[in-house]
C-alpha atoms as a PDB file:
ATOM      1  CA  UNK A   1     124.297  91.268  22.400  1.00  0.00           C
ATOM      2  CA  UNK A   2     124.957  89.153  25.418  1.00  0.00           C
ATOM      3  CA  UNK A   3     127.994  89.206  28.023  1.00  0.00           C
ATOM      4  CA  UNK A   4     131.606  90.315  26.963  1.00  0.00           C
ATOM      5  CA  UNK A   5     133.611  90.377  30.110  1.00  0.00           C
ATOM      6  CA  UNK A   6     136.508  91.573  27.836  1.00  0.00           C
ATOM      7  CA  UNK A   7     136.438  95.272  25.855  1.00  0.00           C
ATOM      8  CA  UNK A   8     138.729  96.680  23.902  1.00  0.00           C
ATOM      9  CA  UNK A   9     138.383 100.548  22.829  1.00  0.00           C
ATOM     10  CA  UNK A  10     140.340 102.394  21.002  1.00  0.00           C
ATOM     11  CA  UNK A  11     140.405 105.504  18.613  1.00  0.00           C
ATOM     12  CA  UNK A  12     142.244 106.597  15.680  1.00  0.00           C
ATOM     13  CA  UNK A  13     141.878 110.231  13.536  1.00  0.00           C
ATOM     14  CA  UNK A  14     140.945 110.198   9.659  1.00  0.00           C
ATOM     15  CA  UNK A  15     141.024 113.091   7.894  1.00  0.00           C
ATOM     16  CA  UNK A  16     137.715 113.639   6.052  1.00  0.00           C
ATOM     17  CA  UNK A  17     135.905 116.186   3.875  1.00  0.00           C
ATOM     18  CA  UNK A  18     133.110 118.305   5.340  1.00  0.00           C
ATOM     19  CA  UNK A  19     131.138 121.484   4.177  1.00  0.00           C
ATOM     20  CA  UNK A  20     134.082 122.015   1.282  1.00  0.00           C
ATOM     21  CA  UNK A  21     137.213 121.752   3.667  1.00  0.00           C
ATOM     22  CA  UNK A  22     139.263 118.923   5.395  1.00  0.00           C
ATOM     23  CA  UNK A  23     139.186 118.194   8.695  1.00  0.00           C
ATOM     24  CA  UNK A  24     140.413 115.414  11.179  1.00  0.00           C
ATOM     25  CA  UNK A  25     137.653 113.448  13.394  1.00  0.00           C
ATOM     26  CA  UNK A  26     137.854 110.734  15.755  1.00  0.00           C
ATOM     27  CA  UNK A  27     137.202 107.101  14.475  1.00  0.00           C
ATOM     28  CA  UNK A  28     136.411 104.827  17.762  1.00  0.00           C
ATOM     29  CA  UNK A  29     135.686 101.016  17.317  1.00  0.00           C
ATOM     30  CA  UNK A  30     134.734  98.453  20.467  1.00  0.00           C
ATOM     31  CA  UNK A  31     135.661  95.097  20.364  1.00  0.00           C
ATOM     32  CA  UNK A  32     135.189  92.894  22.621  1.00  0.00           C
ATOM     33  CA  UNK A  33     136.057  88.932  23.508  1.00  0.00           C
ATOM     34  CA  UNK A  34     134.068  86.848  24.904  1.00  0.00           C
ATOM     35  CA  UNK A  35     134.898  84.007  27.335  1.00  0.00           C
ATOM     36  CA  UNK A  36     135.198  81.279  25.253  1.00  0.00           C
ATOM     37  CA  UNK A  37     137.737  83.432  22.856  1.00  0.00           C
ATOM     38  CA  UNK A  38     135.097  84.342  20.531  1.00  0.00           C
ATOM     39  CA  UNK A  39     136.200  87.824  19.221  1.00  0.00           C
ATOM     40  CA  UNK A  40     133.964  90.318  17.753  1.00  0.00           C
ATOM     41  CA  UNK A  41     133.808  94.461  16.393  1.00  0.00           C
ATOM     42  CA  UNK A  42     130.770  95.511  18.910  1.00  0.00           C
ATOM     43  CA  UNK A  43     130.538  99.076  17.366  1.00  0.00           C
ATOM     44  CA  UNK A  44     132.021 101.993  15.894  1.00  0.00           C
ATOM     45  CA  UNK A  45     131.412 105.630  14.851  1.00  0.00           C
ATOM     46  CA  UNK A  46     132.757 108.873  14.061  1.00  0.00           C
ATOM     47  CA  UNK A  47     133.098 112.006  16.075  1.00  0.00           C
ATOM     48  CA  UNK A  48     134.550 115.231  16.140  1.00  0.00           C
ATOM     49  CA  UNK A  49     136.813 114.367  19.198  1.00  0.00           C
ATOM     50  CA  UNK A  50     137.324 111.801  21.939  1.00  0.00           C
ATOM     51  CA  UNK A  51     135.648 114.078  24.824  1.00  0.00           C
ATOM     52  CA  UNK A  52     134.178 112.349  27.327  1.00  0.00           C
ATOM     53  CA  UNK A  53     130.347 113.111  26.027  1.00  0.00           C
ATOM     54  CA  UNK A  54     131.111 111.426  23.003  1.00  0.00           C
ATOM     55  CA  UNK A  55     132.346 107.991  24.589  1.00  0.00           C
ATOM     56  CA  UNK A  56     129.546 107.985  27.305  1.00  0.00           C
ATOM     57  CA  UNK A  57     127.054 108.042  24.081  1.00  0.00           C
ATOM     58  CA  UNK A  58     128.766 105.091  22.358  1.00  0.00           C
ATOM     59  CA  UNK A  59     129.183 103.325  25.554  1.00  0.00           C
ATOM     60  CA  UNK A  60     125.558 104.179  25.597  1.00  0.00           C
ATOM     61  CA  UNK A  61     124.207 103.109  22.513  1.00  0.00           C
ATOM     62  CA  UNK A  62     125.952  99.618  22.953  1.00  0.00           C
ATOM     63  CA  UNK A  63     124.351  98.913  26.210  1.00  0.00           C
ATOM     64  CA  UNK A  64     121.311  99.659  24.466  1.00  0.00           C
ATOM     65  CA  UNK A  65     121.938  97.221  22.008  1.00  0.00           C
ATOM     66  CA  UNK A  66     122.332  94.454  24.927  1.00  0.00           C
ATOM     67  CA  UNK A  67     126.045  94.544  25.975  1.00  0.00           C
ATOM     68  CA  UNK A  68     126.516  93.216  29.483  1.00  0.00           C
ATOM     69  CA  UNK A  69     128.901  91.335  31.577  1.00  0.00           C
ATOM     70  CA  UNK A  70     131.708  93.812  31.081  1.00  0.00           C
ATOM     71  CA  UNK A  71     134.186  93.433  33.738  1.00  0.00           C
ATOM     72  CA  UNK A  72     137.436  94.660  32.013  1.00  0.00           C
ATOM     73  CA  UNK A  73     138.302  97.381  29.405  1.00  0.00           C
ATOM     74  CA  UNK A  74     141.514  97.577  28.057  1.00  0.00           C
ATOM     75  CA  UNK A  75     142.133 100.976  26.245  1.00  0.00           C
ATOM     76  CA  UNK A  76     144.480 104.260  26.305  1.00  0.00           C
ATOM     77  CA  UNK A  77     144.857 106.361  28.999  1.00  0.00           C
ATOM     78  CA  UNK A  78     142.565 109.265  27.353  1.00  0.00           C
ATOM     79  CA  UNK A  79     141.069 110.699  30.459  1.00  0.00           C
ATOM     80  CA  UNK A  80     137.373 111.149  28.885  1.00  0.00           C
ATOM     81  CA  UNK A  81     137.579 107.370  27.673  1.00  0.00           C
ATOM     82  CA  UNK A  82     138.256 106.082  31.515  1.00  0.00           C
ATOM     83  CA  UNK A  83     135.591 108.842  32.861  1.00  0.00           C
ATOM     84  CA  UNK A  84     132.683 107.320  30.644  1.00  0.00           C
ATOM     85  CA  UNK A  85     134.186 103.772  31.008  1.00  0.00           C
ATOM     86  CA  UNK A  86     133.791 104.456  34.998  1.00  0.00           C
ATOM     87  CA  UNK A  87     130.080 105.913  34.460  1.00  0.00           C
ATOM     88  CA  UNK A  88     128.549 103.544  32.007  1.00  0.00           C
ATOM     89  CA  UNK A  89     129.725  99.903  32.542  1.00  0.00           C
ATOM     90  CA  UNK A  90     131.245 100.116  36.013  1.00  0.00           C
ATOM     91  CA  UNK A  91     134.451  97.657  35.207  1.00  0.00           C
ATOM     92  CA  UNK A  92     137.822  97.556  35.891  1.00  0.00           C
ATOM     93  CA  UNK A  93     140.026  99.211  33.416  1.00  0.00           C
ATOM     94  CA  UNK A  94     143.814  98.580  31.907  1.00  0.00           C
ATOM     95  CA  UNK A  95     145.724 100.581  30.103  1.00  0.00           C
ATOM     96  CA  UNK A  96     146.708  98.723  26.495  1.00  0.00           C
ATOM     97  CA  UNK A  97     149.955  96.676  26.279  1.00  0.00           C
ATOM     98  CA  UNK A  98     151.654  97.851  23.234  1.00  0.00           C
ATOM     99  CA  UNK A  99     155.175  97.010  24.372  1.00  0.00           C
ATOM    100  CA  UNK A 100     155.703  94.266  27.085  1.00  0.00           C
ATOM    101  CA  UNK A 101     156.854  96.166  30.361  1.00  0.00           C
ATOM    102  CA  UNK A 102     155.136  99.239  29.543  1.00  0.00           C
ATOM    103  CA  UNK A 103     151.440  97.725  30.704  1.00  0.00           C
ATOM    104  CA  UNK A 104     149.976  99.063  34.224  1.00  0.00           C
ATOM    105  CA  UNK A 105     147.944  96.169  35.802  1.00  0.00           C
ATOM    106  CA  UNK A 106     144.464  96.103  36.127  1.00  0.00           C
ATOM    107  CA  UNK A 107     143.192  97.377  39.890  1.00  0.00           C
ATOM    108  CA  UNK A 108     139.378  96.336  40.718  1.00  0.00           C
ATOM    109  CA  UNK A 109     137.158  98.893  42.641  1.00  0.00           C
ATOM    110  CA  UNK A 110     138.582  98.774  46.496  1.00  0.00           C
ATOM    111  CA  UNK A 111     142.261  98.625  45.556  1.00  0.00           C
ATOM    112  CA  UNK A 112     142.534  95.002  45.463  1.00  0.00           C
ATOM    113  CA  UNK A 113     145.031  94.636  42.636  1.00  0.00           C
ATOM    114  CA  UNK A 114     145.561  91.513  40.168  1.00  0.00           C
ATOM    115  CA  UNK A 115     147.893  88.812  40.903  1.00  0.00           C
ATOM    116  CA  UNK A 116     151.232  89.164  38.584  1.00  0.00           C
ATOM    117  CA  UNK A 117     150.505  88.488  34.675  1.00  0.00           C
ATOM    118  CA  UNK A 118     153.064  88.016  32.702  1.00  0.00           C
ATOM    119  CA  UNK A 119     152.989  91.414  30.023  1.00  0.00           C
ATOM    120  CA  UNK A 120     153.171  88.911  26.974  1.00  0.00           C
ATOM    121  CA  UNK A 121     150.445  87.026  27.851  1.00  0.00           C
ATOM    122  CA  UNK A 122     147.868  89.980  27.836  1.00  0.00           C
ATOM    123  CA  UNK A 123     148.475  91.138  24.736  1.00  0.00           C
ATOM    124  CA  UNK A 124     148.344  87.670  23.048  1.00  0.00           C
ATOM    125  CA  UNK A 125     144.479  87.842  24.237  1.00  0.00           C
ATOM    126  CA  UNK A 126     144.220  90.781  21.737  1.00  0.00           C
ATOM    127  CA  UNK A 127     146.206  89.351  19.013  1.00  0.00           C
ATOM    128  CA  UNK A 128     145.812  85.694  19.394  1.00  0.00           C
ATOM    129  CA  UNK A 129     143.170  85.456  16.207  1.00  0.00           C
ATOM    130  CA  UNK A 130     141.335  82.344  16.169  1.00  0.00           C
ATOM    131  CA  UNK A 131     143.726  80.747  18.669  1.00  0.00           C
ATOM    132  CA  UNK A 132     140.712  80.966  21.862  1.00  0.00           C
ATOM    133  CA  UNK A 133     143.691  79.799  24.663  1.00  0.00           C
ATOM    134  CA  UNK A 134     144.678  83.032  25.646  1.00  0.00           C
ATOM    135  CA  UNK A 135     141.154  84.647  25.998  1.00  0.00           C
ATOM    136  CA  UNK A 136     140.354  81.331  28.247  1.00  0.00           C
ATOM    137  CA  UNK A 137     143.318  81.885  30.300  1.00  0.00           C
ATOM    138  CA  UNK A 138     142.749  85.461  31.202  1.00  0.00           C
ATOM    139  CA  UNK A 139     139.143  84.935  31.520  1.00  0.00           C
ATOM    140  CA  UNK A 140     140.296  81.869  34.588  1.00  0.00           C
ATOM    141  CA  UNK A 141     142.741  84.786  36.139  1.00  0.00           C
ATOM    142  CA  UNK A 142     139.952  87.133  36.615  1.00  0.00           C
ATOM    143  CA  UNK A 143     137.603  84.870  38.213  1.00  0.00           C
END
């Protein structure tokens, strides 16, 4: 509950067993970091796919649960992910940085783009752990 102007989302498949047979479904976790650097797993849950009607439900069910104050999500390019990401908590969106160079940079509604970021530095704010430096520094950039 409360504002996380930072959200990561992501999904992985697991194969499971259902009704006697094995089948693959779609694990999808939220975490998001706050401004300070404070880091936490907002929600997760388990679907048959990533279609766009299943992220606009979890998207959803955690603005139901209080989240607010989104104004970036960094995730894959999976079209249904952006489409419910566009519908539901009307931020800005960037594709992951996996590999430095490969990251797109963040465009806010109207076009007006970012000013430069160096790739290492984004992904840091991911990874950093308990160090709260790089969530404070990207949280100053986007203000």
């Amino acid at each position: 509950e409360g504002d996380w102007p930072y959200i990561g989302l992501d999904a992985t498949y697991v194969k499971v067993r259902q009704d006697g047979r094995i089948i693959s479904v779609a694990v999808i976790i939220a975490v998001g970091v706050h401004g300070d650097g404070r880091r936490e797993i907002l929600g997760m849950t388990v679907g048959t796919s990533e279609a766009e009607t299943f992220w606009v439900e979890f998207l959803r069910s955690l603005t139901r649960r209080g989240l607010r104050g989104v104004k970036l999500v960094i995730s894959d390019a999976h079209e249904g992910l952006k489409g419910a990401v566009s519908k539901i908590l009307n931020a800005s969106w960037q594709r992951c940085c996996a590999q430095p160079g490969y990251c797109t940079r963040s465009t806010w509604r109207g076009g007006q783009r970012l000013p430069p970021w160096p790739d290492g530095d984004r992904i840091k704010v991911i990874t950093a752990g308990r160090d709260k430096e790089p969530a404070q520094a990207l949280h100053l950039h986007l203000q």
